[in-house]
Amino acid sequence: PVVAAISGNALGGGLEVALSCHYRIADKTGRFGLPEVHVGVIPGAGGTQRLPRLVTVPKALEMILTGKPIGAKEARKLGLVDHVVETKETLVDVARKYAEWAELMPLADRRVGWMSIKETPEQVKMIAAVASKKLPSPEMGGEGVRAALEAVKACSL
C-alpha cells in the first residue's frame, strides 16, 4: 500500500501524486488544489481524471477551473483525504498505521483511477454545459480552462 502523509501544500503535481496513493493522511495545515489554470495549462498527471472520482464532478470542476485550493477539513468532508491529524508529530505515525492496516486489506477498490464517478454521463454533460457558460472566451485567456473542462468530461466516457 502507498500512503501519502501530507503537511502543508499539496498543489498541482503534489496533489496528483497524492491522488495516486491508496490513502491520503493530512495534518490540519494541509491545502489541496490544482492551480495550473493560473498559468494557462491543465493538470497533466491525472488530476482531471482522479479528482472527480473522489470529490464529485462539480467540486472537481470548481477546484480545477478556479485553481482555488481547499483546506484539510474540507478535503476530509469531500473524501479527498482519509484522515486529518492535529499535529505534524502524529502525521507519520497515523500514516504508518494506515499502511500496516492496509497490508491486510484488498487495495483494488482504493485505486482512484479505477473508481467510477458518482454522476451519470448525462449529468456530466449538463454540469459541463453550465460550467462552460461561465468560462472566459479563448481570446480572454480561457483556452486552458476550456481544455481542463473537456478533460474532466472525459471521466464519464
mmCIF file with all atom_site columns, C-alpha atoms in Angstrom:
data_model
loop_
_atom_site.group_PDB
_atom_site.id
_atom_site.type_symbol
_atom_site.label_atom_id
_atom_site.label_alt_id
_atom_site.label_comp_id
_atom_site.label_asym_id
_atom_site.label_entity_id
_atom_site.label_seq_id
_atom_site.pdbx_PDB_ins_code
_atom_site.Cartn_x
_atom_site.Cartn_y
_atom_site.Cartn_z
_atom_site.occupancy
_atom_site.B_iso_or_equiv
_atom_site.pdbx_formal_charge
_atom_site.auth_seq_id
_atom_site.auth_comp_id
_atom_site.auth_asym_id
_atom_site.auth_atom_id
_atom_site.pdbx_PDB_model_num
ATOM 1   C CA . PRO A 1 1   ? 0.000   0.000  0.000   1.00 0.00 ? 1   PRO A CA 1
ATOM 2   C CA . VAL A 1 2   ? 1.045   3.568  -0.677  1.00 0.00 ? 2   VAL A CA 1
ATOM 3   C CA . VAL A 1 3   ? 0.036   6.172  1.913   1.00 0.00 ? 3   VAL A CA 1
ATOM 4   C CA . ALA A 1 4   ? 0.564   9.899  1.392   1.00 0.00 ? 4   ALA A CA 1
ATOM 5   C CA . ALA A 1 5   ? 1.402   11.879 4.552   1.00 0.00 ? 5   ALA A CA 1
ATOM 6   C CA . ILE A 1 6   ? 0.598   15.497 3.679   1.00 0.00 ? 6   ILE A CA 1
ATOM 7   C CA . SER A 1 7   ? 1.695   18.520 5.674   1.00 0.00 ? 7   SER A CA 1
ATOM 8   C CA . GLY A 1 8   ? 1.202   21.950 4.146   1.00 0.00 ? 8   GLY A CA 1
ATOM 9   C CA . ASN A 1 9   ? 0.563   22.394 0.431   1.00 0.00 ? 9   ASN A CA 1
ATOM 10  C CA . ALA A 1 10  ? -0.332  19.580 -1.953  1.00 0.00 ? 10  ALA A CA 1
ATOM 11  C CA . LEU A 1 11  ? -0.845  21.704 -5.034  1.00 0.00 ? 11  LEU A CA 1
ATOM 12  C CA . GLY A 1 12  ? -0.558  20.766 -8.697  1.00 0.00 ? 12  GLY A CA 1
ATOM 13  C CA . GLY A 1 13  ? 1.696   17.768 -9.116  1.00 0.00 ? 13  GLY A CA 1
ATOM 14  C CA . GLY A 1 14  ? 1.836   17.283 -5.342  1.00 0.00 ? 14  GLY A CA 1
ATOM 15  C CA . LEU A 1 15  ? -1.898  16.677 -5.222  1.00 0.00 ? 15  LEU A CA 1
ATOM 16  C CA . GLU A 1 16  ? -1.733  14.497 -8.323  1.00 0.00 ? 16  GLU A CA 1
ATOM 17  C CA . VAL A 1 17  ? 0.884   12.279 -6.670  1.00 0.00 ? 17  VAL A CA 1
ATOM 18  C CA . ALA A 1 18  ? -1.281  12.064 -3.535  1.00 0.00 ? 18  ALA A CA 1
ATOM 19  C CA . LEU A 1 19  ? -4.304  11.133 -5.669  1.00 0.00 ? 19  LEU A CA 1
ATOM 20  C CA . SER A 1 20  ? -2.370  8.148  -6.990  1.00 0.00 ? 20  SER A CA 1
ATOM 21  C CA . CYS A 1 21  ? -1.882  6.783  -3.448  1.00 0.00 ? 21  CYS A CA 1
ATOM 22  C CA . HIS A 1 22  ? -4.181  4.271  -1.788  1.00 0.00 ? 22  HIS A CA 1
ATOM 23  C CA . TYR A 1 23  ? -4.673  6.501  1.270   1.00 0.00 ? 23  TYR A CA 1
ATOM 24  C CA . ARG A 1 24  ? -4.135  10.186 1.988   1.00 0.00 ? 24  ARG A CA 1
ATOM 25  C CA . ILE A 1 25  ? -3.471  11.400 5.541   1.00 0.00 ? 25  ILE A CA 1
ATOM 26  C CA . ALA A 1 26  ? -3.048  15.124 6.227   1.00 0.00 ? 26  ALA A CA 1
ATOM 27  C CA . ASP A 1 27  ? -2.325  17.354 9.159   1.00 0.00 ? 27  ASP A CA 1
ATOM 28  C CA . LYS A 1 28  ? -4.508  20.386 9.785   1.00 0.00 ? 28  LYS A CA 1
ATOM 29  C CA . THR A 1 29  ? -2.195  22.625 7.700   1.00 0.00 ? 29  THR A CA 1
ATOM 30  C CA . GLY A 1 30  ? -2.947  20.625 4.552   1.00 0.00 ? 30  GLY A CA 1
ATOM 31  C CA . ARG A 1 31  ? -4.107  22.583 1.486   1.00 0.00 ? 31  ARG A CA 1
ATOM 32  C CA . PHE A 1 32  ? -5.138  20.837 -1.697  1.00 0.00 ? 32  PHE A CA 1
ATOM 33  C CA . GLY A 1 33  ? -5.582  22.225 -5.179  1.00 0.00 ? 33  GLY A CA 1
ATOM 34  C CA . LEU A 1 34  ? -4.787  22.196 -8.864  1.00 0.00 ? 34  LEU A CA 1
ATOM 35  C CA . PRO A 1 35  ? -3.702  25.779 -9.639  1.00 0.00 ? 35  PRO A CA 1
ATOM 36  C CA . GLU A 1 36  ? -2.349  25.082 -13.135 1.00 0.00 ? 36  GLU A CA 1
ATOM 37  C CA . VAL A 1 37  ? -5.167  27.139 -14.665 1.00 0.00 ? 37  VAL A CA 1
ATOM 38  C CA . HIS A 1 38  ? -3.433  30.265 -13.353 1.00 0.00 ? 38  HIS A CA 1
ATOM 39  C CA . VAL A 1 39  ? -0.598  29.712 -15.818 1.00 0.00 ? 39  VAL A CA 1
ATOM 40  C CA . GLY A 1 40  ? -2.826  28.629 -18.702 1.00 0.00 ? 40  GLY A CA 1
ATOM 41  C CA . VAL A 1 41  ? -2.295  24.877 -18.592 1.00 0.00 ? 41  VAL A CA 1
ATOM 42  C CA . ILE A 1 42  ? -4.279  21.910 -17.308 1.00 0.00 ? 42  ILE A CA 1
ATOM 43  C CA . PRO A 1 43  ? -3.264  19.372 -14.648 1.00 0.00 ? 43  PRO A CA 1
ATOM 44  C CA . GLY A 1 44  ? -1.097  16.909 -16.522 1.00 0.00 ? 44  GLY A CA 1
ATOM 45  C CA . ALA A 1 45  ? -0.569  13.955 -14.195 1.00 0.00 ? 45  ALA A CA 1
ATOM 46  C CA . GLY A 1 46  ? -4.078  12.570 -13.836 1.00 0.00 ? 46  GLY A CA 1
ATOM 47  C CA . GLY A 1 47  ? -5.725  15.250 -11.709 1.00 0.00 ? 47  GLY A CA 1
ATOM 48  C CA . THR A 1 48  ? -8.541  15.843 -14.180 1.00 0.00 ? 48  THR A CA 1
ATOM 49  C CA . GLN A 1 49  ? -9.370  12.129 -14.076 1.00 0.00 ? 49  GLN A CA 1
ATOM 50  C CA . ARG A 1 50  ? -8.786  11.195 -10.436 1.00 0.00 ? 50  ARG A CA 1
ATOM 51  C CA . LEU A 1 51  ? -10.144 14.241 -8.589  1.00 0.00 ? 51  LEU A CA 1
ATOM 52  C CA . PRO A 1 52  ? -13.725 13.930 -9.964  1.00 0.00 ? 52  PRO A CA 1
ATOM 53  C CA . ARG A 1 53  ? -13.806 10.305 -8.866  1.00 0.00 ? 53  ARG A CA 1
ATOM 54  C CA . LEU A 1 54  ? -13.232 11.300 -5.238  1.00 0.00 ? 54  LEU A CA 1
ATOM 55  C CA . VAL A 1 55  ? -14.961 14.652 -4.760  1.00 0.00 ? 55  VAL A CA 1
ATOM 56  C CA . THR A 1 56  ? -17.719 14.657 -7.433  1.00 0.00 ? 56  THR A CA 1
ATOM 57  C CA . VAL A 1 57  ? -17.563 16.292 -10.837 1.00 0.00 ? 57  VAL A CA 1
ATOM 58  C CA . PRO A 1 58  ? -18.978 19.682 -9.727  1.00 0.00 ? 58  PRO A CA 1
ATOM 59  C CA . LYS A 1 59  ? -16.436 20.096 -6.899  1.00 0.00 ? 59  LYS A CA 1
ATOM 60  C CA . ALA A 1 60  ? -13.569 18.876 -9.079  1.00 0.00 ? 60  ALA A CA 1
ATOM 61  C CA . LEU A 1 61  ? -14.530 21.359 -11.796 1.00 0.00 ? 61  LEU A CA 1
ATOM 62  C CA . GLU A 1 62  ? -14.667 24.158 -9.246  1.00 0.00 ? 62  GLU A CA 1
ATOM 63  C CA . MET A 1 63  ? -11.188 23.292 -7.975  1.00 0.00 ? 63  MET A CA 1
ATOM 64  C CA . ILE A 1 64  ? -9.685  22.769 -11.441 1.00 0.00 ? 64  ILE A CA 1
ATOM 65  C CA . LEU A 1 65  ? -11.313 25.697 -13.255 1.00 0.00 ? 65  LEU A CA 1
ATOM 66  C CA . THR A 1 66  ? -10.703 28.262 -10.493 1.00 0.00 ? 66  THR A CA 1
ATOM 67  C CA . GLY A 1 67  ? -7.405  26.925 -9.186  1.00 0.00 ? 67  GLY A CA 1
ATOM 68  C CA . LYS A 1 68  ? -8.682  27.638 -5.667  1.00 0.00 ? 68  LYS A CA 1
ATOM 69  C CA . PRO A 1 69  ? -7.311  25.264 -3.013  1.00 0.00 ? 69  PRO A CA 1
ATOM 70  C CA . ILE A 1 70  ? -9.270  23.750 -0.139  1.00 0.00 ? 70  ILE A CA 1
ATOM 71  C CA . GLY A 1 71  ? -8.196  23.085 3.448   1.00 0.00 ? 71  GLY A CA 1
ATOM 72  C CA . ALA A 1 72  ? -7.697  19.758 5.180   1.00 0.00 ? 72  ALA A CA 1
ATOM 73  C CA . LYS A 1 73  ? -11.059 19.712 6.947   1.00 0.00 ? 73  LYS A CA 1
ATOM 74  C CA . GLU A 1 74  ? -12.985 20.326 3.731   1.00 0.00 ? 74  GLU A CA 1
ATOM 75  C CA . ALA A 1 75  ? -10.820 17.754 1.947   1.00 0.00 ? 75  ALA A CA 1
ATOM 76  C CA . ARG A 1 76  ? -11.790 15.221 4.618   1.00 0.00 ? 76  ARG A CA 1
ATOM 77  C CA . LYS A 1 77  ? -15.506 16.024 4.266   1.00 0.00 ? 77  LYS A CA 1
ATOM 78  C CA . LEU A 1 78  ? -15.249 15.567 0.494   1.00 0.00 ? 78  LEU A CA 1
ATOM 79  C CA . GLY A 1 79  ? -13.355 12.273 0.751   1.00 0.00 ? 79  GLY A CA 1
ATOM 80  C CA . LEU A 1 80  ? -10.184 13.662 -0.769  1.00 0.00 ? 80  LEU A CA 1
ATOM 81  C CA . VAL A 1 81  ? -8.247  12.721 2.364   1.00 0.00 ? 81  VAL A CA 1
ATOM 82  C CA . ASP A 1 82  ? -8.957  9.768  4.619   1.00 0.00 ? 82  ASP A CA 1
ATOM 83  C CA . HIS A 1 83  ? -7.821  11.210 7.939   1.00 0.00 ? 83  HIS A CA 1
ATOM 84  C CA . VAL A 1 84  ? -6.770  14.587 9.359   1.00 0.00 ? 84  VAL A CA 1
ATOM 85  C CA . VAL A 1 85  ? -4.462  14.735 12.367  1.00 0.00 ? 85  VAL A CA 1
ATOM 86  C CA . GLU A 1 86  ? -3.934  17.744 14.603  1.00 0.00 ? 86  GLU A CA 1
ATOM 87  C CA . THR A 1 87  ? -0.138  17.788 14.726  1.00 0.00 ? 87  THR A CA 1
ATOM 88  C CA . LYS A 1 88  ? 2.758   17.023 12.426  1.00 0.00 ? 88  LYS A CA 1
ATOM 89  C CA . GLU A 1 89  ? 4.215   14.737 15.091  1.00 0.00 ? 89  GLU A CA 1
ATOM 90  C CA . THR A 1 90  ? 1.316   12.302 14.752  1.00 0.00 ? 90  THR A CA 1
ATOM 91  C CA . LEU A 1 91  ? 1.045   12.541 10.962  1.00 0.00 ? 91  LEU A CA 1
ATOM 92  C CA . VAL A 1 92  ? 3.707   9.966  10.131  1.00 0.00 ? 92  VAL A CA 1
ATOM 93  C CA . ASP A 1 93  ? 2.562   7.662  12.953  1.00 0.00 ? 93  ASP A CA 1
ATOM 94  C CA . VAL A 1 94  ? -1.017  7.648  11.655  1.00 0.00 ? 94  VAL A CA 1
ATOM 95  C CA . ALA A 1 95  ? 0.172   7.169  8.060   1.00 0.00 ? 95  ALA A CA 1
ATOM 96  C CA . ARG A 1 96  ? 2.246   4.161  9.180   1.00 0.00 ? 96  ARG A CA 1
ATOM 97  C CA . LYS A 1 97  ? -0.766  2.679  10.960  1.00 0.00 ? 97  LYS A CA 1
ATOM 98  C CA . TYR A 1 98  ? -2.829  3.053  7.784   1.00 0.00 ? 98  TYR A CA 1
ATOM 99  C CA . ALA A 1 99  ? -0.077  1.304  5.806   1.00 0.00 ? 99  ALA A CA 1
ATOM 100 C CA . GLU A 1 100 ? 0.133   -1.551 8.313   1.00 0.00 ? 100 GLU A CA 1
ATOM 101 C CA . TRP A 1 101 ? -3.640  -1.951 8.349   1.00 0.00 ? 101 TRP A CA 1
ATOM 102 C CA . ALA A 1 102 ? -3.898  -1.685 4.561   1.00 0.00 ? 102 ALA A CA 1
ATOM 103 C CA . GLU A 1 103 ? -1.475  -4.586 4.109   1.00 0.00 ? 103 GLU A CA 1
ATOM 104 C CA . LEU A 1 104 ? -4.292  -6.830 5.340   1.00 0.00 ? 104 LEU A CA 1
ATOM 105 C CA . MET A 1 105 ? -6.959  -5.317 3.060   1.00 0.00 ? 105 MET A CA 1
ATOM 106 C CA . PRO A 1 106 ? -7.630  -5.643 -0.666  1.00 0.00 ? 106 PRO A CA 1
ATOM 107 C CA . LEU A 1 107 ? -6.387  -2.482 -2.342  1.00 0.00 ? 107 LEU A CA 1
ATOM 108 C CA . ALA A 1 108 ? -8.091  -2.653 -5.732  1.00 0.00 ? 108 ALA A CA 1
ATOM 109 C CA . ASP A 1 109 ? -11.053 -0.584 -4.536  1.00 0.00 ? 109 ASP A CA 1
ATOM 110 C CA . ARG A 1 110 ? -8.661  2.110  -3.254  1.00 0.00 ? 110 ARG A CA 1
ATOM 111 C CA . ARG A 1 111 ? -7.179  2.813  -6.716  1.00 0.00 ? 111 ARG A CA 1
ATOM 112 C CA . VAL A 1 112 ? -8.719  6.162  -7.560  1.00 0.00 ? 112 VAL A CA 1
ATOM 113 C CA . GLY A 1 113 ? -8.153  5.747  -11.285 1.00 0.00 ? 113 GLY A CA 1
ATOM 114 C CA . TRP A 1 114 ? -10.315 2.624  -11.255 1.00 0.00 ? 114 TRP A CA 1
ATOM 115 C CA . MET A 1 115 ? -13.189 4.242  -9.366  1.00 0.00 ? 115 MET A CA 1
ATOM 116 C CA . SER A 1 116 ? -16.319 5.361  -11.145 1.00 0.00 ? 116 SER A CA 1
ATOM 117 C CA . ILE A 1 117 ? -17.566 8.892  -10.935 1.00 0.00 ? 117 ILE A CA 1
ATOM 118 C CA . LYS A 1 118 ? -20.793 9.385  -8.991  1.00 0.00 ? 118 LYS A CA 1
ATOM 119 C CA . GLU A 1 119 ? -22.577 11.236 -11.790 1.00 0.00 ? 119 GLU A CA 1
ATOM 120 C CA . THR A 1 120 ? -24.146 9.731  -14.904 1.00 0.00 ? 120 THR A CA 1
ATOM 121 C CA . PRO A 1 121 ? -22.829 10.741 -18.341 1.00 0.00 ? 121 PRO A CA 1
ATOM 122 C CA . GLU A 1 122 ? -25.967 12.852 -18.818 1.00 0.00 ? 122 GLU A CA 1
ATOM 123 C CA . GLN A 1 123 ? -25.362 14.668 -15.529 1.00 0.00 ? 123 GLN A CA 1
ATOM 124 C CA . VAL A 1 124 ? -21.743 15.328 -16.508 1.00 0.00 ? 124 VAL A CA 1
ATOM 125 C CA . LYS A 1 125 ? -22.871 16.827 -19.828 1.00 0.00 ? 125 LYS A CA 1
ATOM 126 C CA . MET A 1 126 ? -25.327 19.097 -18.009 1.00 0.00 ? 126 MET A CA 1
ATOM 127 C CA . ILE A 1 127 ? -22.752 20.149 -15.389 1.00 0.00 ? 127 ILE A CA 1
ATOM 128 C CA . ALA A 1 128 ? -20.176 20.829 -18.105 1.00 0.00 ? 128 ALA A CA 1
ATOM 129 C CA . ALA A 1 129 ? -22.662 22.867 -20.137 1.00 0.00 ? 129 ALA A CA 1
ATOM 130 C CA . VAL A 1 130 ? -23.407 25.093 -17.149 1.00 0.00 ? 130 VAL A CA 1
ATOM 131 C CA . ALA A 1 131 ? -19.699 25.446 -16.337 1.00 0.00 ? 131 ALA A CA 1
ATOM 132 C CA . SER A 1 132 ? -18.756 26.293 -19.919 1.00 0.00 ? 132 SER A CA 1
ATOM 133 C CA . LYS A 1 133 ? -21.092 29.294 -19.903 1.00 0.00 ? 133 LYS A CA 1
ATOM 134 C CA . LYS A 1 134 ? -19.084 30.780 -17.037 1.00 0.00 ? 134 LYS A CA 1
ATOM 135 C CA . LEU A 1 135 ? -15.665 30.387 -18.649 1.00 0.00 ? 135 LEU A CA 1
ATOM 136 C CA . PRO A 1 136 ? -13.773 33.197 -20.340 1.00 0.00 ? 136 PRO A CA 1
ATOM 137 C CA . SER A 1 137 ? -13.528 33.128 -24.104 1.00 0.00 ? 137 SER A CA 1
ATOM 138 C CA . PRO A 1 138 ? -10.344 31.787 -25.732 1.00 0.00 ? 138 PRO A CA 1
ATOM 139 C CA . GLU A 1 139 ? -9.482  35.385 -26.690 1.00 0.00 ? 139 GLU A CA 1
ATOM 140 C CA . MET A 1 140 ? -9.599  36.325 -22.989 1.00 0.00 ? 140 MET A CA 1
ATOM 141 C CA . GLY A 1 141 ? -7.285  33.512 -21.919 1.00 0.00 ? 141 GLY A CA 1
ATOM 142 C CA . GLY A 1 142 ? -9.931  30.829 -21.483 1.00 0.00 ? 142 GLY A CA 1
ATOM 143 C CA . GLU A 1 143 ? -8.250  28.213 -23.650 1.00 0.00 ? 143 GLU A CA 1
ATOM 144 C CA . GLY A 1 144 ? -6.613  26.384 -20.729 1.00 0.00 ? 144 GLY A CA 1
ATOM 145 C CA . VAL A 1 145 ? -9.762  26.221 -18.622 1.00 0.00 ? 145 VAL A CA 1
ATOM 146 C CA . ARG A 1 146 ? -11.786 25.007 -21.603 1.00 0.00 ? 146 ARG A CA 1
ATOM 147 C CA . ALA A 1 147 ? -9.232  22.226 -22.153 1.00 0.00 ? 147 ALA A CA 1
ATOM 148 C CA . ALA A 1 148 ? -9.491  21.307 -18.455 1.00 0.00 ? 148 ALA A CA 1
ATOM 149 C CA . LEU A 1 149 ? -13.281 21.164 -18.724 1.00 0.00 ? 149 LEU A CA 1
ATOM 150 C CA . GLU A 1 150 ? -13.022 18.802 -21.697 1.00 0.00 ? 150 GLU A CA 1
ATOM 151 C CA . ALA A 1 151 ? -10.575 16.600 -19.786 1.00 0.00 ? 151 ALA A CA 1
ATOM 152 C CA . VAL A 1 152 ? -12.934 16.306 -16.819 1.00 0.00 ? 152 VAL A CA 1
ATOM 153 C CA . LYS A 1 153 ? -15.833 15.497 -19.152 1.00 0.00 ? 153 LYS A CA 1
ATOM 154 C CA . ALA A 1 154 ? -13.787 12.528 -20.358 1.00 0.00 ? 154 ALA A CA 1
ATOM 155 C CA . CYS A 1 155 ? -14.258 10.889 -16.918 1.00 0.00 ? 155 CYS A CA 1
ATOM 156 C CA . SER A 1 156 ? -17.768 9.910  -17.909 1.00 0.00 ? 156 SER A CA 1
ATOM 157 C CA . LEU A 1 157 ? -16.716 8.054  -21.057 1.00 0.00 ? 157 LEU A CA 1
#
